[in-house]
PDB file of C-alpha atoms in Angstrom:
ATOM      1  CA  MET A   1      16.812  15.162  93.830  1.00  0.00           C
ATOM      2  CA  ARG A   2      19.520  15.907  96.381  1.00  0.00           C
ATOM      3  CA  ALA A   3      22.277  18.346  95.470  1.00  0.00           C
ATOM      4  CA  ILE A   4      25.026  20.400  97.076  1.00  0.00           C
ATOM      5  CA  VAL A   5      24.093  24.059  96.605  1.00  0.00           C
ATOM      6  CA  GLN A   6      25.430  27.491  97.527  1.00  0.00           C
ATOM      7  CA  ASP A   7      23.829  30.932  97.379  1.00  0.00           C
ATOM      8  CA  VAL A   8      26.862  33.012  98.403  1.00  0.00           C
ATOM      9  CA  TYR A   9      30.604  32.817  97.831  1.00  0.00           C
ATOM     10  CA  GLY A  10      32.722  31.711 100.734  1.00  0.00           C
ATOM     11  CA  PRO A  11      34.383  28.765 102.548  1.00  0.00           C
ATOM     12  CA  PRO A  12      33.053  25.180 102.461  1.00  0.00           C
ATOM     13  CA  GLU A  13      30.532  26.128 105.141  1.00  0.00           C
ATOM     14  CA  VAL A  14      28.441  27.943 102.493  1.00  0.00           C
ATOM     15  CA  LEU A  15      27.661  24.570 100.883  1.00  0.00           C
ATOM     16  CA  ARG A  16      24.601  22.645 101.974  1.00  0.00           C
ATOM     17  CA  LEU A  17      22.624  19.592 100.930  1.00  0.00           C
ATOM     18  CA  GLU A  18      19.205  20.493  99.566  1.00  0.00           C
ATOM     19  CA  ASP A  19      16.321  18.992  97.596  1.00  0.00           C
ATOM     20  CA  VAL A  20      16.075  20.694  94.200  1.00  0.00           C
ATOM     21  CA  PRO A  21      14.170  19.979  90.962  1.00  0.00           C
ATOM     22  CA  ARG A  22      15.700  17.397  88.660  1.00  0.00           C
ATOM     23  CA  PRO A  23      17.149  19.096  85.548  1.00  0.00           C
ATOM     24  CA  VAL A  24      15.742  18.543  82.059  1.00  0.00           C
ATOM     25  CA  PRO A  25      18.185  18.009  79.178  1.00  0.00           C
ATOM     26  CA  GLY A  26      18.150  20.657  76.467  1.00  0.00           C
ATOM     27  CA  ARG A  27      19.285  20.438  72.863  1.00  0.00           C
ATOM     28  CA  GLY A  28      22.528  18.487  72.591  1.00  0.00           C
ATOM     29  CA  GLU A  29      22.388  17.459  76.247  1.00  0.00           C
ATOM     30  CA  VAL A  30      21.908  14.221  78.162  1.00  0.00           C
ATOM     31  CA  LEU A  31      20.536  13.693  81.653  1.00  0.00           C
ATOM     32  CA  LEU A  32      22.920  11.691  83.817  1.00  0.00           C
ATOM     33  CA  ARG A  33      22.332   9.694  86.953  1.00  0.00           C
ATOM     34  CA  VAL A  34      25.530  10.767  88.682  1.00  0.00           C
ATOM     35  CA  HIS A  35      27.517   7.845  90.076  1.00  0.00           C
ATOM     36  CA  ALA A  36      30.627   9.828  91.052  1.00  0.00           C
ATOM     37  CA  ALA A  37      32.090  13.328  90.755  1.00  0.00           C
ATOM     38  CA  GLY A  38      35.680  14.521  90.974  1.00  0.00           C
ATOM     39  CA  VAL A  39      36.978  17.312  93.194  1.00  0.00           C
ATOM     40  CA  ASP A  40      39.704  19.681  92.011  1.00  0.00           C
ATOM     41  CA  GLN A  41      41.080  23.132  92.821  1.00  0.00           C
ATOM     42  CA  GLY A  42      38.717  24.702  90.308  1.00  0.00           C
ATOM     43  CA  VAL A  43      35.794  23.622  92.494  1.00  0.00           C
ATOM     44  CA  TRP A  44      37.249  25.590  95.403  1.00  0.00           C
ATOM     45  CA  HIS A  45      37.835  28.685  93.258  1.00  0.00           C
ATOM     46  CA  LEU A  46      34.235  28.676  92.014  1.00  0.00           C
ATOM     47  CA  MET A  47      32.907  28.074  95.529  1.00  0.00           C
ATOM     48  CA  ALA A  48      35.001  30.855  97.048  1.00  0.00           C
ATOM     49  CA  GLY A  49      34.714  33.241  94.109  1.00  0.00           C
ATOM     50  CA  ARG A  50      38.468  33.745  94.285  1.00  0.00           C
ATOM     51  CA  PRO A  51      40.262  35.262  92.548  1.00  0.00           C
ATOM     52  CA  TYR A  52      37.707  37.912  91.688  1.00  0.00           C
ATOM     53  CA  LEU A  53      38.590  37.485  88.009  1.00  0.00           C
ATOM     54  CA  ILE A  54      36.415  34.343  88.119  1.00  0.00           C
ATOM     55  CA  ARG A  55      33.345  36.389  89.003  1.00  0.00           C
ATOM     56  CA  ALA A  56      33.986  38.820  86.159  1.00  0.00           C
ATOM     57  CA  ALA A  57      34.366  35.885  83.757  1.00  0.00           C
ATOM     58  CA  GLY A  58      30.647  35.172  83.939  1.00  0.00           C
ATOM     59  CA  PHE A  59      30.240  33.020  87.031  1.00  0.00           C
ATOM     60  CA  GLY A  60      28.364  35.714  88.962  1.00  0.00           C
ATOM     61  CA  LEU A  61      29.619  39.021  90.318  1.00  0.00           C
ATOM     62  CA  ARG A  62      27.915  39.084  93.713  1.00  0.00           C
ATOM     63  CA  ARG A  63      26.686  35.517  94.045  1.00  0.00           C
ATOM     64  CA  PRO A  64      27.212  32.254  92.131  1.00  0.00           C
ATOM     65  CA  LYS A  65      25.327  32.161  88.848  1.00  0.00           C
ATOM     66  CA  ASP A  66      25.008  28.378  89.122  1.00  0.00           C
ATOM     67  CA  ARG A  67      23.977  27.123  92.553  1.00  0.00           C
ATOM     68  CA  ILE A  68      25.267  23.551  92.192  1.00  0.00           C
ATOM     69  CA  ARG A  69      29.008  22.914  92.169  1.00  0.00           C
ATOM     70  CA  GLY A  70      30.952  20.082  90.557  1.00  0.00           C
ATOM     71  CA  LEU A  71      32.446  19.484  87.100  1.00  0.00           C
ATOM     72  CA  ASP A  72      34.023  16.017  86.722  1.00  0.00           C
ATOM     73  CA  VAL A  73      31.385  13.326  86.353  1.00  0.00           C
ATOM     74  CA  ALA A  74      30.839   9.638  85.727  1.00  0.00           C
ATOM     75  CA  GLY A  75      27.325   8.288  85.390  1.00  0.00           C
ATOM     76  CA  ARG A  76      24.591   6.587  83.408  1.00  0.00           C
ATOM     77  CA  VAL A  77      22.538   8.295  80.716  1.00  0.00           C
ATOM     78  CA  GLU A  78      18.894   8.459  81.845  1.00  0.00           C
ATOM     79  CA  ALA A  79      17.430  10.564  79.036  1.00  0.00           C
ATOM     80  CA  VAL A  80      18.584  12.544  76.001  1.00  0.00           C
ATOM     81  CA  GLY A  81      17.586  15.938  74.682  1.00  0.00           C
ATOM     82  CA  PRO A  82      16.826  16.931  71.071  1.00  0.00           C
ATOM     83  CA  GLY A  83      19.662  16.429  68.625  1.00  0.00           C
ATOM     84  CA  VAL A  84      21.656  13.934  70.691  1.00  0.00           C
ATOM     85  CA  THR A  85      23.057  11.154  68.504  1.00  0.00           C
ATOM     86  CA  ARG A  86      26.086   9.725  70.314  1.00  0.00           C
ATOM     87  CA  PHE A  87      24.413   8.364  73.456  1.00  0.00           C
ATOM     88  CA  GLY A  88      21.219   6.737  74.581  1.00  0.00           C
ATOM     89  CA  PRO A  89      19.593   5.736  77.880  1.00  0.00           C
ATOM     90  CA  GLY A  90      21.663   3.185  79.773  1.00  0.00           C
ATOM     91  CA  ASP A  91      25.055   4.252  78.392  1.00  0.00           C
ATOM     92  CA  GLU A  92      27.838   4.568  80.969  1.00  0.00           C
ATOM     93  CA  VAL A  93      29.819   7.742  80.328  1.00  0.00           C
ATOM     94  CA  TYR A  94      32.383  10.090  81.842  1.00  0.00           C
ATOM     95  CA  GLY A  95      33.347  13.704  81.201  1.00  0.00           C
ATOM     96  CA  ILE A  96      32.283  17.068  82.541  1.00  0.00           C
ATOM     97  CA  CYS A  97      29.041  18.867  83.293  1.00  0.00           C
ATOM     98  CA  ASP A  98      27.849  21.789  85.375  1.00  0.00           C
ATOM     99  CA  GLY A  99      26.605  20.690  88.776  1.00  0.00           C
ATOM    100  CA  SER A 100      27.919  17.156  89.238  1.00  0.00           C
ATOM    101  CA  PHE A 101      27.606  17.319  93.048  1.00  0.00           C
ATOM    102  CA  ALA A 102      24.045  16.076  92.718  1.00  0.00           C
ATOM    103  CA  GLU A 103      22.088  12.902  92.107  1.00  0.00           C
ATOM    104  CA  TYR A 104      21.298  14.005  88.525  1.00  0.00           C
ATOM    105  CA  ALA A 105      22.973  16.470  86.160  1.00  0.00           C
ATOM    106  CA  CYS A 106      22.775  17.526  82.521  1.00  0.00           C
ATOM    107  CA  ALA A 107      25.847  17.376  80.300  1.00  0.00           C
ATOM    108  CA  LYS A 108      26.588  18.333  76.699  1.00  0.00           C
ATOM    109  CA  GLU A 109      27.161  15.223  74.624  1.00  0.00           C
ATOM    110  CA  ASN A 110      30.369  16.670  73.120  1.00  0.00           C
ATOM    111  CA  ARG A 111      31.909  16.777  76.595  1.00  0.00           C
ATOM    112  CA  LEU A 112      31.334  13.096  77.294  1.00  0.00           C
ATOM    113  CA  ALA A 113      32.784   9.776  76.191  1.00  0.00           C
ATOM    114  CA  PRO A 114      32.046   6.136  77.004  1.00  0.00           C
ATOM    115  CA  ARG A 115      33.442   5.193  80.396  1.00  0.00           C
ATOM    116  CA  PRO A 116      36.497   2.938  80.012  1.00  0.00           C
ATOM    117  CA  ALA A 117      35.486  -0.588  80.982  1.00  0.00           C
ATOM    118  CA  ALA A 118      38.560  -0.980  83.181  1.00  0.00           C
ATOM    119  CA  LEU A 119      37.509   1.859  85.500  1.00  0.00           C
ATOM    120  CA  THR A 120      34.978   2.053  88.286  1.00  0.00           C
ATOM    121  CA  PRO A 121      32.750   5.141  88.280  1.00  0.00           C
ATOM    122  CA  GLU A 122      34.863   6.595  91.102  1.00  0.00           C
ATOM    123  CA  GLN A 123      38.054   6.145  89.099  1.00  0.00           C
ATOM    124  CA  ALA A 124      36.474   7.520  85.934  1.00  0.00           C
ATOM    125  CA  ALA A 125      35.237  10.637  87.732  1.00  0.00           C
ATOM    126  CA  ALA A 126      38.826  11.362  88.765  1.00  0.00           C
ATOM    127  CA  VAL A 127      39.974  11.591  85.147  1.00  0.00           C
ATOM    128  CA  PRO A 128      38.404  14.336  82.978  1.00  0.00           C
ATOM    129  CA  VAL A 129      39.569  17.782  84.138  1.00  0.00           C
ATOM    130  CA  SER A 130      42.945  16.751  85.550  1.00  0.00           C
ATOM    131  CA  ALA A 131      43.964  14.190  82.930  1.00  0.00           C
ATOM    132  CA  VAL A 132      42.861  16.368  80.012  1.00  0.00           C
ATOM    133  CA  SER A 133      44.908  19.242  81.477  1.00  0.00           C
ATOM    134  CA  ALA A 134      47.945  16.974  81.693  1.00  0.00           C
ATOM    135  CA  LEU A 135      47.454  15.669  78.151  1.00  0.00           C
ATOM    136  CA  GLN A 136      47.046  19.125  76.644  1.00  0.00           C
ATOM    137  CA  ALA A 137      50.006  20.469  78.616  1.00  0.00           C
ATOM    138  CA  LEU A 138      52.296  17.720  77.345  1.00  0.00           C
ATOM    139  CA  ARG A 139      51.079  17.078  73.821  1.00  0.00           C
ATOM    140  CA  GLY A 140      49.693  20.495  72.920  1.00  0.00           C
ATOM    141  CA  ALA A 141      51.298  23.419  74.746  1.00  0.00           C
ATOM    142  CA  GLY A 142      54.433  21.463  75.656  1.00  0.00           C
ATOM    143  CA  ARG A 143      55.043  19.785  72.285  1.00  0.00           C
ATOM    144  CA  LEU A 144      56.699  16.856  74.038  1.00  0.00           C
ATOM    145  CA  ARG A 145      59.037  14.978  71.740  1.00  0.00           C
ATOM    146  CA  PRO A 146      60.008  11.322  72.116  1.00  0.00           C
ATOM    147  CA  GLY A 147      63.145  11.010  74.201  1.00  0.00           C
ATOM    148  CA  GLY A 148      62.750  14.438  75.785  1.00  0.00           C
ATOM    149  CA  SER A 149      63.299  15.127  79.475  1.00  0.00           C
ATOM    150  CA  VAL A 150      60.373  16.356  81.575  1.00  0.00           C
ATOM    151  CA  LEU A 151      60.151  17.984  84.997  1.00  0.00           C
ATOM    152  CA  VAL A 152      56.716  17.830  86.636  1.00  0.00           C
ATOM    153  CA  ILE A 153      56.390  20.266  89.539  1.00  0.00           C
ATOM    154  CA  GLY A 154      53.440  19.124  91.629  1.00  0.00           C
ATOM    155  CA  ALA A 155      53.743  15.501  90.532  1.00  0.00           C
ATOM    156  CA  ALA A 156      51.617  14.000  93.334  1.00  0.00           C
ATOM    157  CA  GLY A 157      48.521  16.128  92.754  1.00  0.00           C
ATOM    158  CA  GLY A 158      45.515  15.665  90.507  1.00  0.00           C
ATOM    159  CA  VAL A 159      47.107  16.905  87.276  1.00  0.00           C
ATOM    160  CA  GLY A 160      50.618  15.822  88.236  1.00  0.00           C
ATOM    161  CA  THR A 161      49.843  12.134  88.716  1.00  0.00           C
ATOM    162  CA  TYR A 162      48.449  12.032  85.188  1.00  0.00           C
ATOM    163  CA  ALA A 163      51.291  14.132  83.760  1.00  0.00           C
ATOM    164  CA  VAL A 164      53.920  11.692  85.007  1.00  0.00           C
ATOM    165  CA  GLN A 165      52.137   8.697  83.468  1.00  0.00           C
ATOM    166  CA  LEU A 166      51.258  10.418  80.206  1.00  0.00           C
ATOM    167  CA  ALA A 167      54.779  11.771  79.746  1.00  0.00           C
ATOM    168  CA  LYS A 168      56.101   8.215  79.845  1.00  0.00           C
ATOM    169  CA  ALA A 169      53.296   6.970  77.600  1.00  0.00           C
ATOM    170  CA  LEU A 170      54.054   9.699  75.064  1.00  0.00           C
ATOM    171  CA  GLY A 171      57.698   8.657  74.881  1.00  0.00           C
ATOM    172  CA  ALA A 172      59.546  10.946  77.278  1.00  0.00           C
ATOM    173  CA  GLY A 173      63.078   9.711  77.852  1.00  0.00           C
ATOM    174  CA  HIS A 174      63.305  10.832  81.467  1.00  0.00           C
ATOM    175  CA  VAL A 175      60.627  12.105  83.844  1.00  0.00           C
ATOM    176  CA  THR A 176      61.400  13.795  87.153  1.00  0.00           C
ATOM    177  CA  GLY A 177      58.608  14.468  89.628  1.00  0.00           C
ATOM    178  CA  VAL A 178      58.708  17.168  92.302  1.00  0.00           C
ATOM    179  CA  CYS A 179      56.735  16.320  95.429  1.00  0.00           C
ATOM    180  CA  SER A 180      57.069  15.890  99.190  1.00  0.00           C
ATOM    181  CA  ALA A 181      59.112  13.015 100.589  1.00  0.00           C
ATOM    182  CA  ALA A 182      55.904  11.425 101.875  1.00  0.00           C
ATOM    183  CA  LYS A 183      54.517  11.189  98.335  1.00  0.00           C
ATOM    184  CA  ALA A 184      57.687  10.107  96.517  1.00  0.00           C
ATOM    185  CA  ASP A 185      56.662   6.446  96.574  1.00  0.00           C
ATOM    186  CA  LEU A 186      53.421   7.267  94.768  1.00  0.00           C
ATOM    187  CA  VAL A 187      55.171   9.330  92.090  1.00  0.00           C
ATOM    188  CA  ARG A 188      57.769   6.633  91.456  1.00  0.00           C
ATOM    189  CA  SER A 189      55.043   4.000  91.213  1.00  0.00           C
ATOM    190  CA  LEU A 190      53.459   6.060  88.427  1.00  0.00           C
ATOM    191  CA  GLY A 191      56.623   5.812  86.348  1.00  0.00           C
ATOM    192  CA  ALA A 192      58.828   8.751  87.361  1.00  0.00           C
ATOM    193  CA  ASP A 193      62.521   8.035  86.835  1.00  0.00           C
ATOM    194  CA  ASP A 194      63.506  10.409  89.638  1.00  0.00           C
ATOM    195  CA  THR A 195      61.799  12.403  92.368  1.00  0.00           C
ATOM    196  CA  VAL A 196      62.843  15.648  94.031  1.00  0.00           C
ATOM    197  CA  ASP A 197      61.789  16.570  97.560  1.00  0.00           C
ATOM    198  CA  TYR A 198      61.027  20.286  97.324  1.00  0.00           C
ATOM    199  CA  ALA A 199      61.577  20.665 101.080  1.00  0.00           C
ATOM    200  CA  THR A 200      65.258  19.726 100.874  1.00  0.00           C
ATOM    201  CA  GLU A 201      66.229  20.521  97.273  1.00  0.00           C
ATOM    202  CA  ASP A 202      65.462  23.320  94.833  1.00  0.00           C
ATOM    203  CA  PRO A 203      64.294  21.579  91.645  1.00  0.00           C
ATOM    204  CA  VAL A 204      64.893  24.685  89.521  1.00  0.00           C
ATOM    205  CA  ASP A 205      68.344  25.740  90.735  1.00  0.00           C
ATOM    206  CA  GLY A 206      69.833  25.050  87.304  1.00  0.00           C
ATOM    207  CA  ALA A 207      71.791  21.971  88.340  1.00  0.00           C
ATOM    208  CA  ARG A 208      69.628  19.916  85.979  1.00  0.00           C
ATOM    209  CA  ARG A 209      67.930  21.170  82.838  1.00  0.00           C
ATOM    210  CA  TYR A 210      64.902  19.795  81.053  1.00  0.00           C
ATOM    211  CA  ASP A 211      63.339  19.980  77.615  1.00  0.00           C
ATOM    212  CA  LEU A 212      59.911  20.514  79.172  1.00  0.00           C
ATOM    213  CA  VAL A 213      58.904  21.851  82.580  1.00  0.00           C
ATOM    214  CA  LEU A 214      55.301  21.654  83.787  1.00  0.00           C
ATOM    215  CA  ASP A 215      54.585  23.938  86.723  1.00  0.00           C
ATOM    216  CA  ILE A 216      51.302  22.767  88.224  1.00  0.00           C
ATOM    217  CA  ALA A 217      49.590  25.040  90.754  1.00  0.00           C
ATOM    218  CA  GLY A 218      52.904  26.518  91.805  1.00  0.00           C
ATOM    219  CA  ASN A 219      54.049  30.034  92.596  1.00  0.00           C
ATOM    220  CA  ARG A 220      57.716  30.104  91.614  1.00  0.00           C
ATOM    221  CA  PRO A 221      58.854  33.188  89.661  1.00  0.00           C
ATOM    222  CA  LEU A 222      59.418  32.816  85.928  1.00  0.00           C
ATOM    223  CA  ARG A 223      63.110  33.624  86.260  1.00  0.00           C
ATOM    224  CA  SER A 224      63.524  30.662  88.634  1.00  0.00           C
ATOM    225  CA  LEU A 225      61.595  28.259  86.425  1.00  0.00           C
ATOM    226  CA  ARG A 226      63.613  29.245  83.366  1.00  0.00           C
ATOM    227  CA  ARG A 227      66.812  28.138  85.119  1.00  0.00           C
ATOM    228  CA  ALA A 228      65.581  24.556  84.801  1.00  0.00           C
ATOM    229  CA  LEU A 229      65.061  24.773  81.021  1.00  0.00           C
ATOM    230  CA  ALA A 230      67.368  23.469  78.325  1.00  0.00           C
ATOM    231  CA  PRO A 231      68.521  26.171  75.860  1.00  0.00           C
ATOM    232  CA  ARG A 232      65.429  25.622  73.679  1.00  0.00           C
ATOM    233  CA  GLY A 233      63.224  24.208  76.396  1.00  0.00           C
ATOM    234  CA  THR A 234      59.535  24.823  77.013  1.00  0.00           C
ATOM    235  CA  LEU A 235      57.805  25.922  80.201  1.00  0.00           C
ATOM    236  CA  VAL A 236      54.063  25.286  80.565  1.00  0.00           C
ATOM    237  CA  ILE A 237      52.325  26.932  83.500  1.00  0.00           C
ATOM    238  CA  VAL A 238      49.363  24.677  84.168  1.00  0.00           C
ATOM    239  CA  GLY A 239      48.003  26.599  87.126  1.00  0.00           C
ATOM    240  CA  GLY A 240      48.920  28.867  89.959  1.00  0.00           C
ATOM    241  CA  GLU A 241      47.964  29.342  93.572  1.00  0.00           C
ATOM    242  CA  SER A 242      48.532  32.612  95.409  1.00  0.00           C
ATOM    243  CA  GLU A 243      46.792  34.852  97.900  1.00  0.00           C
ATOM    244  CA  GLY A 244      46.076  37.533  95.318  1.00  0.00           C
ATOM    245  CA  ARG A 245      42.393  38.458  95.482  1.00  0.00           C
ATOM    246  CA  TRP A 246      42.012  39.876  91.994  1.00  0.00           C
ATOM    247  CA  ILE A 247      43.859  37.583  89.577  1.00  0.00           C
ATOM    248  CA  GLY A 248      45.452  35.062  91.949  1.00  0.00           C
ATOM    249  CA  GLY A 249      48.302  33.129  90.349  1.00  0.00           C
ATOM    250  CA  ASN A 250      47.249  34.116  86.834  1.00  0.00           C
ATOM    251  CA  ASP A 251      49.743  36.972  86.721  1.00  0.00           C
ATOM    252  CA  ARG A 252      52.529  34.506  85.935  1.00  0.00           C
ATOM    253  CA  GLN A 253      50.630  33.156  82.935  1.00  0.00           C
ATOM    254  CA  LEU A 254      50.198  36.642  81.560  1.00  0.00           C
ATOM    255  CA  ARG A 255      53.846  37.555  82.083  1.00  0.00           C
ATOM    256  CA  ALA A 256      54.967  34.290  80.482  1.00  0.00           C
ATOM    257  CA  LEU A 257      52.988  35.029  77.320  1.00  0.00           C
ATOM    258  CA  LEU A 258      54.360  38.565  77.152  1.00  0.00           C
ATOM    259  CA  LEU A 259      57.959  37.489  77.715  1.00  0.00           C
ATOM    260  CA  SER A 260      58.048  34.445  75.429  1.00  0.00           C
ATOM    261  CA  PRO A 261      58.607  36.288  72.091  1.00  0.00           C
ATOM    262  CA  PHE A 262      61.760  37.924  73.485  1.00  0.00           C
ATOM    263  CA  VAL A 263      63.590  34.904  74.906  1.00  0.00           C
ATOM    264  CA  ARG A 264      64.911  31.650  73.472  1.00  0.00           C
ATOM    265  CA  HIS A 265      62.665  29.554  75.698  1.00  0.00           C
ATOM    266  CA  ARG A 266      59.031  28.776  74.835  1.00  0.00           C
ATOM    267  CA  LEU A 267      56.848  30.030  77.692  1.00  0.00           C
ATOM    268  CA  ARG A 268      53.238  28.889  77.603  1.00  0.00           C
ATOM    269  CA  ALA A 269      50.151  29.153  79.798  1.00  0.00           C
ATOM    270  CA  LEU A 270      47.662  26.323  79.602  1.00  0.00           C
ATOM    271  CA  ALA A 271      43.992  27.076  79.072  1.00  0.00           C
ATOM    272  CA  SER A 272      42.534  23.595  78.831  1.00  0.00           C
ATOM    273  CA  ALA A 273      39.042  22.624  77.753  1.00  0.00           C
ATOM    274  CA  VAL A 274      37.623  19.118  78.047  1.00  0.00           C
ATOM    275  CA  ARG A 275      36.612  17.712  74.657  1.00  0.00           C
ATOM    276  CA  ALA A 276      35.282  14.317  73.659  1.00  0.00           C
ATOM    277  CA  ASP A 277      38.337  13.655  71.470  1.00  0.00           C
ATOM    278  CA  ASP A 278      40.655  14.056  74.455  1.00  0.00           C
ATOM    279  CA  LEU A 279      38.473  11.804  76.609  1.00  0.00           C
ATOM    280  CA  LEU A 280      38.605   9.143  73.903  1.00  0.00           C
ATOM    281  CA  ALA A 281      42.393   9.494  73.686  1.00  0.00           C
ATOM    282  CA  LEU A 282      42.663   9.098  77.463  1.00  0.00           C
ATOM    283  CA  ALA A 283      40.447   6.023  77.298  1.00  0.00           C
ATOM    284  CA  GLY A 284      42.994   4.515  74.920  1.00  0.00           C
ATOM    285  CA  PHE A 285      45.808   5.056  77.410  1.00  0.00           C
ATOM    286  CA  ILE A 286      43.633   3.639  80.185  1.00  0.00           C
ATOM    287  CA  ASP A 287      42.673   0.548  78.193  1.00  0.00           C
ATOM    288  CA  SER A 288      46.335  -0.114  77.404  1.00  0.00           C
ATOM    289  CA  GLY A 289      47.255   0.085  81.090  1.00  0.00           C
ATOM    290  CA  ALA A 290      49.464   3.148  80.594  1.00  0.00           C
ATOM    291  CA  LEU A 291      47.196   5.394  82.666  1.00  0.00           C
ATOM    292  CA  VAL A 292      45.688   4.549  86.051  1.00  0.00           C
ATOM    293  CA  PRO A 293      43.794   7.120  88.169  1.00  0.00           C
ATOM    294  CA  ALA A 294      45.242   7.671  91.630  1.00  0.00           C
ATOM    295  CA  VAL A 295      42.235   8.079  93.939  1.00  0.00           C
ATOM    296  CA  ASP A 296      43.162   9.106  97.467  1.00  0.00           C
ATOM    297  CA  ARG A 297      39.771   9.236  99.192  1.00  0.00           C
ATOM    298  CA  THR A 298      36.091   9.039  98.376  1.00  0.00           C
ATOM    299  CA  TYR A 299      33.307  10.925 100.158  1.00  0.00           C
ATOM    300  CA  ALA A 300      29.541  10.643 100.210  1.00  0.00           C
ATOM    301  CA  LEU A 301      27.503  13.455  98.635  1.00  0.00           C
ATOM    302  CA  PRO A 302      26.672  15.159 101.987  1.00  0.00           C
ATOM    303  CA  GLU A 303      30.407  15.216 102.752  1.00  0.00           C
ATOM    304  CA  VAL A 304      31.404  17.509  99.855  1.00  0.00           C
ATOM    305  CA  PRO A 305      32.502  20.308 102.251  1.00  0.00           C
ATOM    306  CA  ASP A 306      34.838  17.839 103.988  1.00  0.00           C
ATOM    307  CA  ALA A 307      36.227  16.715 100.631  1.00  0.00           C
ATOM    308  CA  ILE A 308      37.057  20.296  99.664  1.00  0.00           C
ATOM    309  CA  ARG A 309      38.659  20.989 103.046  1.00  0.00           C
ATOM    310  CA  TYR A 310      40.849  17.910 102.653  1.00  0.00           C
ATOM    311  CA  LEU A 311      41.855  18.988  99.159  1.00  0.00           C
ATOM    312  CA  ARG A 312      42.889  22.427 100.358  1.00  0.00           C
ATOM    313  CA  GLU A 313      45.048  20.992 103.128  1.00  0.00           C
ATOM    314  CA  GLY A 314      47.520  19.876 100.461  1.00  0.00           C
ATOM    315  CA  ARG A 315      47.817  16.284 101.656  1.00  0.00           C
ATOM    316  CA  VAL A 316      45.965  14.628  98.755  1.00  0.00           C
ATOM    317  CA  ARG A 317      47.792  11.904  96.857  1.00  0.00           C
ATOM    318  CA  GLY A 318      46.184  12.145  93.441  1.00  0.00           C
ATOM    319  CA  LYS A 319      42.457  12.858  93.387  1.00  0.00           C
ATOM    320  CA  VAL A 320      39.484  13.130  95.726  1.00  0.00           C
ATOM    321  CA  VAL A 321      36.126  11.795  94.550  1.00  0.00           C
ATOM    322  CA  VAL A 322      32.498  12.176  95.684  1.00  0.00           C
ATOM    323  CA  ARG A 323      30.146   9.204  95.348  1.00  0.00           C
ATOM    324  CA  GLY A 324      26.781  10.068  93.820  1.00  0.00           C
TER     325      GLY A 324
END
């Protein structure tokens, strides 16, 4: 089969299309014919090996432990391994697996769910990692209450586009999305009551306060973010991007957890994990029409390096997807 592989860490140029053996499903796994795969910031981090904390976490100290990149997936079950009971050959599914930038990939059955009938494979592949992160940030770490006010910083990105929609679906009274002026129309179309252009206005200057603030892939200091919180408000740091080689933007998550017991605000760092239950919950929102994936561009499998370059330019409106 064809797959996008890498043998060293580095920029998108280290990726190449290569013929490799088709994987064989193990216990609890299914073999998927990949129809589409999502692209997110995590793909870049694993490709680049940055921050170095990723390498120490088991992904390979000097070179990638797994040669094939890709996590989000939508596809058809071709075969099942021992112990699989939820799926059979021919089932259309979506979820996550290791190595989805390939024609075939193996996935654990507990990380998959039936693909919502309303979605194309490309749309479905844009959902798992980003939408599950948004759901867990709002419903789990954020403890969103009906009628609460929500500020989504990074509202036009992969996680942000889902966070805006899910916040409304979960009963938020008012949702404000922070994005560029060029993406404000997208964020409003997803249900945001207001948008803030970060280039002309500081969304965390304290002029407005929110019950829940989601900071998605940002780099603002904790003291600034706390200015936007109501007296008993919650801050959830969903991600962080910085130039730090060793821990990147993860220092803010650590400091938030250490500071939270000593202040009146709830400060949380999201560590999301895609589970079948969450995928089924998302399918319910999708089937009801409350959640619609925002797919910016699709690329062919050989164009994965171009897809990652486009993602890193910061111009993506929603998600980027690779066709299998």
